[in-house]
Tab-separated table of C-alpha atoms in Angstrom:
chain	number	residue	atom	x	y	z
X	28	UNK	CA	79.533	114.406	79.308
X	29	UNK	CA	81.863	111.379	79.623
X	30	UNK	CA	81.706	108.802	77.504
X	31	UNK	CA	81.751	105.518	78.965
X	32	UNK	CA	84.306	103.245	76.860
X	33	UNK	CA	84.740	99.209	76.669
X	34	UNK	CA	86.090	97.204	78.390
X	35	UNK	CA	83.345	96.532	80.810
X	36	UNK	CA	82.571	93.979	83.034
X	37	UNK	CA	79.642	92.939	85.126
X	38	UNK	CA	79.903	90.654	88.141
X	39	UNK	CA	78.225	89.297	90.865
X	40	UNK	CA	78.233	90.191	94.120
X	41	UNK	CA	76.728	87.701	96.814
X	42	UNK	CA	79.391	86.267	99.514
X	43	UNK	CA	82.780	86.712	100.669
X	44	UNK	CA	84.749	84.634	97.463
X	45	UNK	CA	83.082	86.935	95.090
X	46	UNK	CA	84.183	90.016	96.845
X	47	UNK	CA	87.914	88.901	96.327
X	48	UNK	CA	87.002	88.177	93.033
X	49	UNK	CA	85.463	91.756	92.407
X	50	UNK	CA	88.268	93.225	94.043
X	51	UNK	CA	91.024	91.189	91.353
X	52	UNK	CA	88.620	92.596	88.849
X	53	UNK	CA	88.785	96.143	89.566
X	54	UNK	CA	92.758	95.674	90.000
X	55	UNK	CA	93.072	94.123	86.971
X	56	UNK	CA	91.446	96.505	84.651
X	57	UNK	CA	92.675	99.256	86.774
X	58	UNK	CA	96.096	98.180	86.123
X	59	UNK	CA	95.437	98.474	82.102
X	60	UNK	CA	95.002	102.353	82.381
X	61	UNK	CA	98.012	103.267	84.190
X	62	UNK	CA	97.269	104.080	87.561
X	63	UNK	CA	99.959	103.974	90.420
X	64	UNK	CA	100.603	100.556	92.667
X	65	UNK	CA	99.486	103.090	95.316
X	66	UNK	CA	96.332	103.831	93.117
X	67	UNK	CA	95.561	100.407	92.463
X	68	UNK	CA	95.543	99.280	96.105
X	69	UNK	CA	93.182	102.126	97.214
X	70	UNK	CA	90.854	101.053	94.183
X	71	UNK	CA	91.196	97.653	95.312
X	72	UNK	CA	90.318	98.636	98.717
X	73	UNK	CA	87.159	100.735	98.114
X	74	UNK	CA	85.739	98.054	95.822
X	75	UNK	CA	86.271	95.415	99.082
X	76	UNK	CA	84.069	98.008	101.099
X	77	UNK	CA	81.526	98.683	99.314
X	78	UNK	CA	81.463	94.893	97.952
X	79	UNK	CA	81.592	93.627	101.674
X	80	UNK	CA	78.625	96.365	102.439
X	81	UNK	CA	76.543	94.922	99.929
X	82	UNK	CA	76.715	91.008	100.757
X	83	UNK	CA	76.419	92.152	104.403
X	84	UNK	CA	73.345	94.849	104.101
X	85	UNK	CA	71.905	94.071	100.619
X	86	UNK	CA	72.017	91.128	100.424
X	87	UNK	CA	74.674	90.964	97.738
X	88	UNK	CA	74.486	92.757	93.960
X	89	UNK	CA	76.127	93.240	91.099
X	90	UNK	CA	79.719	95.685	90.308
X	91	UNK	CA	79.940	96.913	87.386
X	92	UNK	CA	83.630	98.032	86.346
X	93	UNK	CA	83.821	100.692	83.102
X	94	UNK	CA	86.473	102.405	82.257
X	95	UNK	CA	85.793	106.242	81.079
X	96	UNK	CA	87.233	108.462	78.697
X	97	UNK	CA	87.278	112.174	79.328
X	98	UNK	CA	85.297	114.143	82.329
X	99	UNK	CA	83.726	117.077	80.198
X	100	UNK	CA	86.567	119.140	82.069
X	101	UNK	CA	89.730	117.728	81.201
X	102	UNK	CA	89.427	115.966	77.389
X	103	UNK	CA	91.198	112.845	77.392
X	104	UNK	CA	91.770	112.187	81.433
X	105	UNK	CA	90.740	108.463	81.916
X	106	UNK	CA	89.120	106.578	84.954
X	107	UNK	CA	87.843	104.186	86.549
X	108	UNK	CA	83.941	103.450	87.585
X	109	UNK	CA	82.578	101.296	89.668
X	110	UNK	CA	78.974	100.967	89.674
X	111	UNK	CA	77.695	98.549	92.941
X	112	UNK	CA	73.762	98.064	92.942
X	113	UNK	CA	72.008	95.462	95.285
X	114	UNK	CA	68.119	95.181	95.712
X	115	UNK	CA	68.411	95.106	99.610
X	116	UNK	CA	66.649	97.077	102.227
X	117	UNK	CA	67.960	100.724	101.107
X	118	UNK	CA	69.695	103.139	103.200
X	119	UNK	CA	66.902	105.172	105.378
X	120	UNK	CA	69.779	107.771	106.143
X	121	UNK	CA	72.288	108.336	103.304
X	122	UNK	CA	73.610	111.059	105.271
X	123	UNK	CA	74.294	109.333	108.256
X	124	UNK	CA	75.409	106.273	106.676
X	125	UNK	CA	78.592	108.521	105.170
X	126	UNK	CA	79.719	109.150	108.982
X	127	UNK	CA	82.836	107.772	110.068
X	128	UNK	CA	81.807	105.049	112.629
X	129	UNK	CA	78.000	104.772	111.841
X	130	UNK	CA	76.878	101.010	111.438
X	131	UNK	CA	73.679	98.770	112.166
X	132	UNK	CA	75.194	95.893	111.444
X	133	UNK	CA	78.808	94.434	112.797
X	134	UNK	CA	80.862	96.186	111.109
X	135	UNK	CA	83.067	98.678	111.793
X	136	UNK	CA	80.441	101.449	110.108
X	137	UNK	CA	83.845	102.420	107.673
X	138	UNK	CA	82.408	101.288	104.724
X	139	UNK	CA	81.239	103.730	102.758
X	140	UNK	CA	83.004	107.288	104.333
X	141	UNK	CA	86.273	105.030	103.737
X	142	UNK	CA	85.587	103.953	100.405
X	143	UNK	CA	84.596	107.880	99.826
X	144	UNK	CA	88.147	108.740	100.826
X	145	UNK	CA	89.791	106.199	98.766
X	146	UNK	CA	88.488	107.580	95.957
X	147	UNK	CA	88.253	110.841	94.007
X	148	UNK	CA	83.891	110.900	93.176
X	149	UNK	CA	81.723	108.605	95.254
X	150	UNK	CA	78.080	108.946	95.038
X	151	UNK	CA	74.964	107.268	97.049
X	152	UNK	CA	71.500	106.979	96.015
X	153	UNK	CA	69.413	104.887	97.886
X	154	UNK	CA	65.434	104.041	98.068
X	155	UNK	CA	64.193	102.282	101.047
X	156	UNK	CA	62.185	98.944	99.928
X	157	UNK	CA	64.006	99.509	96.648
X	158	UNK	CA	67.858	99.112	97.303
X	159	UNK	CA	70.862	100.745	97.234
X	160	UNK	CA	73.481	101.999	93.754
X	161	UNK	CA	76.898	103.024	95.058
X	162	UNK	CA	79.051	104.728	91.649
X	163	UNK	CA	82.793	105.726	92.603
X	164	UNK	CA	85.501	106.912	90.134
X	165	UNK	CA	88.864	107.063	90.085
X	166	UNK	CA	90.607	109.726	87.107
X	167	UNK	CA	94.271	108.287	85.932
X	168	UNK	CA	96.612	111.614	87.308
M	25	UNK	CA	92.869	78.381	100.616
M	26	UNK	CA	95.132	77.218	103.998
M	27	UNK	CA	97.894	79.408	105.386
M	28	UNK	CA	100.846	77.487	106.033
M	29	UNK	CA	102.634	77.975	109.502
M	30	UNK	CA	106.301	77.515	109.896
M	31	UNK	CA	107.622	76.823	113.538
M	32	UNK	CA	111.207	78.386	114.044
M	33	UNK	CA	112.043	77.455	117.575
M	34	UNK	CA	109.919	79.439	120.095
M	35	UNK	CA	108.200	81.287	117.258
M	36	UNK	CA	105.660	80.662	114.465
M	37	UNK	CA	105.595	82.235	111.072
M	38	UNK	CA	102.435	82.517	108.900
M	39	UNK	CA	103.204	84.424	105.795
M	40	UNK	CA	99.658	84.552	103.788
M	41	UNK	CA	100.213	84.210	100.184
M	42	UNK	CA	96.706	85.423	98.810
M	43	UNK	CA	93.995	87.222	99.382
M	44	UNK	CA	91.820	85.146	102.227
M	45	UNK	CA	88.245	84.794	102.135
M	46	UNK	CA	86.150	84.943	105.386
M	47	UNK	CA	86.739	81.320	106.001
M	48	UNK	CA	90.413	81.762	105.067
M	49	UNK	CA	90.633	83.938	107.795
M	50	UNK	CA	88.822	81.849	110.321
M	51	UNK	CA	90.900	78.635	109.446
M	52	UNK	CA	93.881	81.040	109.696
M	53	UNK	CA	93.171	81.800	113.416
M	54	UNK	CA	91.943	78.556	114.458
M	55	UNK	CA	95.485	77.034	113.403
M	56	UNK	CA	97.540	79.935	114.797
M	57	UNK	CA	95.771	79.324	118.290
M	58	UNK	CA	95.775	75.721	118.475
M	59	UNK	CA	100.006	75.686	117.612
M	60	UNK	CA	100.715	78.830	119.671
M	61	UNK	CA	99.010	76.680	122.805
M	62	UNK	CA	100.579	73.280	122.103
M	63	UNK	CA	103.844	72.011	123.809
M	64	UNK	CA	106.252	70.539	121.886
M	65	UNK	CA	106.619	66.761	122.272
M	66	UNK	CA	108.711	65.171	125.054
M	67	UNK	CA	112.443	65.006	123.898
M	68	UNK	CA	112.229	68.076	121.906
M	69	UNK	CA	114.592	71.109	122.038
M	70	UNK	CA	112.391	73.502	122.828
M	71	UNK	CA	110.520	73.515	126.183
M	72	UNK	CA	107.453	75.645	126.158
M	73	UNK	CA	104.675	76.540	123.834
M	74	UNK	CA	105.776	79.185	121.418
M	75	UNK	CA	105.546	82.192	123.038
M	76	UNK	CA	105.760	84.755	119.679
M	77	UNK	CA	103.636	84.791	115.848
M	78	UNK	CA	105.255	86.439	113.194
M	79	UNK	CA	102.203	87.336	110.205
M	80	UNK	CA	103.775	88.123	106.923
M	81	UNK	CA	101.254	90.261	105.276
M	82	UNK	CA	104.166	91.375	102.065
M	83	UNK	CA	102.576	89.382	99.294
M	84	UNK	CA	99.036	90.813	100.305
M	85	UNK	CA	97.647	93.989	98.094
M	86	UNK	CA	94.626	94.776	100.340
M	87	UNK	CA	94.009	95.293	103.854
M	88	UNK	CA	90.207	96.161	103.917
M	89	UNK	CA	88.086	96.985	107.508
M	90	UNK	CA	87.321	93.223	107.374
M	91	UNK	CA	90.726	91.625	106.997
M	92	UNK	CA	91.943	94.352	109.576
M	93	UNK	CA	89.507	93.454	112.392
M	94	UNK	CA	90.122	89.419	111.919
M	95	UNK	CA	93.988	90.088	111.898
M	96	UNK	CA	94.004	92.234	115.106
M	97	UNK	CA	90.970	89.416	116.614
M	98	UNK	CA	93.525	86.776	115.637
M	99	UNK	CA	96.677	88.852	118.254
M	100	UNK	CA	94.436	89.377	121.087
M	101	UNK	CA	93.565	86.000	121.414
M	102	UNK	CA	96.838	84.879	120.918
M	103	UNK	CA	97.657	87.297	123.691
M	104	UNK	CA	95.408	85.727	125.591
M	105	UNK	CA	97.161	82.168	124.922
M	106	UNK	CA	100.461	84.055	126.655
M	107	UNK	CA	101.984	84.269	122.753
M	108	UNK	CA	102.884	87.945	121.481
M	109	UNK	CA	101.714	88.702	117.600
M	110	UNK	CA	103.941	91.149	115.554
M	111	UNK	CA	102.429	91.976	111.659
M	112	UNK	CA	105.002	92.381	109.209
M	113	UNK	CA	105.520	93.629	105.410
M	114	UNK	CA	102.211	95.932	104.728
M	115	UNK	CA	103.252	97.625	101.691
M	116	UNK	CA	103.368	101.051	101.592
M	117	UNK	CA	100.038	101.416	99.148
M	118	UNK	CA	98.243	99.220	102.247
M	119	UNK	CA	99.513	100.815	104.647
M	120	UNK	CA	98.160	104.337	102.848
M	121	UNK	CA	94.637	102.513	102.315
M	122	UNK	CA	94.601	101.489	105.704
M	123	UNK	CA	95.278	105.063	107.337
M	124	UNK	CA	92.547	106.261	104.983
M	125	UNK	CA	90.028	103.799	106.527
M	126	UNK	CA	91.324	104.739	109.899
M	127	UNK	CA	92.647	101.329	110.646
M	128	UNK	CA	95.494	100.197	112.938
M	129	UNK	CA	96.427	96.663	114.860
M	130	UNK	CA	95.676	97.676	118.393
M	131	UNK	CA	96.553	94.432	119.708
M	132	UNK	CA	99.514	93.415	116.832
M	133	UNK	CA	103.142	95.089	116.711
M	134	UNK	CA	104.631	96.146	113.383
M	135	UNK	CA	107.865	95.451	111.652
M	136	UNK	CA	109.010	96.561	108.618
M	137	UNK	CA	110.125	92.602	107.694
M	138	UNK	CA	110.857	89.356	108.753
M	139	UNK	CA	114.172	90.015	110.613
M	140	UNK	CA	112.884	93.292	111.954
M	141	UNK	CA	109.504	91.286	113.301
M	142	UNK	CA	111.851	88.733	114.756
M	143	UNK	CA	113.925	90.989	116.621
M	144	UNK	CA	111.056	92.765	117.862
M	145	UNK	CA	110.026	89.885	119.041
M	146	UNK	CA	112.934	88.203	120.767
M	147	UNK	CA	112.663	91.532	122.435
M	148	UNK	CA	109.053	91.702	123.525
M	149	UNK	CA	109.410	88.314	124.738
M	150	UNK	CA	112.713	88.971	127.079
M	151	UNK	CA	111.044	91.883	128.149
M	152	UNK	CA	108.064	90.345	129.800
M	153	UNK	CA	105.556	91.712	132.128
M	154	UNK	CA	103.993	93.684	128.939
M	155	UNK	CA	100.747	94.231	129.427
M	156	UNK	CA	98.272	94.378	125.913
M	157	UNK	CA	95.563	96.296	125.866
M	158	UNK	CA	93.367	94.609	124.194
């Protein structure tokens, strides 16, 4: 079971300033646990994905950044997760959605399979009527 | 926040500093197209509109789908305006993101830096009869 350690913030997610800010948040804790420069631009860049899906389709959330000590496999290994919830429409097709190229909107429908590559657990759980909780983790090599 | 754009004879240099929001990127295009399309003023060295844009992207730390798809907007319409667009200084941690996302500048070149972009330039624009294809 990990254990979920503080620091952790909480921040809004509704328009494009806040998803630079939520992006400089990620970064910034990120940077505290000792990932790479390489690390802490694909962080960076998953957080701007998912935050950009959620103003865009959900009509904006919340990201909540915790850092986590230990996996239940490896004692001790430390990451990074991201927890993005928004109360929007929900994703009918969760399946679909993690496509490369699938999109309703005017995007580029890279969003989520991209952030899913950028990082090393990505998860999706999504109601219709309900809204949508993204959670993606990064583990410190 | 407003990227600055430095003239250097027949070519323009934006280098963007920080992280742009939507409207960053918006202002960032309308400048670019209104200088790349202007004359310069009677007396002036130069003769014709500036025919080349240089965008420094070194100081930035992400290049999400977004910022991609307004940056390679921003060169075909440039190309449009008869002005060339060459992207330098992605990092080497954006450029790694960016493959990951599957993005590229289909209507941009690439340079390595500043001096590379400019040469690349200097040569595009000798060159000529390039067609984009954008």
């Amino acid at each position: 079971m990990a254990v979920t350690m503080a620091p952790e913030s909480r921040l809004p997610v509704r328009d494009d300033g806040e998803i630079v800010g939520a992006r400089r948040a990620a970064r910034a804790l990120a940077a505290t646990l000792g990932f790479s420069e390489t690390d802490l631009t694909m962080i960076a860049t998953a957080v701007s994905e998912i935050a950009r899906n959620m103003v865009e389709y959900g009509g904006g959330g919340e990201m909540t950044f915790a850092v986590i000590d230990g996996d239940g496999r490896v004692p001790g290994r430390r990451g990074l997760r991201i927890t993005a919830t928004d109360h929007g429409p929900g994703i009918p097709d969760v399946e679909r959605a993690m496509q490369d190229g699938y999109t309703t909107g005017r995007g580029l429908g890279l969003g989520l399979p991209g952030a899913r590559r950028l990082m090393d657990e990505f998860r999706v759980e999504s109601a219709v009527g309900v809204g949508t909780t993204v959670s993606m983790t990064k583990w410190v090599v | 926040m407003r990227v600055p754009i430095l003239s250097l004879g027949e070519v323009l240099v934006a280098s963007i500093q920080d992280a742009l929001t939507d409207r960053g990127w918006r202002q960032l295009q309308a400048d670019l197209l209104a200088q790349a399309g202007r004359r310069p003023p009677p007396g002036s060295r130069r003769k014709t509109a500036p025919r080349g844009v240089v965008i420094d992207l070194s100081t930035m730390d992400v290049m999400d789908s977004y910022a991609t798809r307004s940056l390679d907007g921003i060169a075909r319409m440039l190309a449009l305006r008869g002005a060339e667009t060459v992207v330098v200084g992605i990092q080497p941690g954006v450029a790694f993101a960016m493959a990951q996302l599957g993005l590229g500048l289909a209507s941009a070149g690439t340079a390595v830096d500043l001096e590379a972009g400019l040469a690349l330039l200097a040569e595009q624009v000798r060159g000529d009869g390039r067609h984009h294809g954008a």
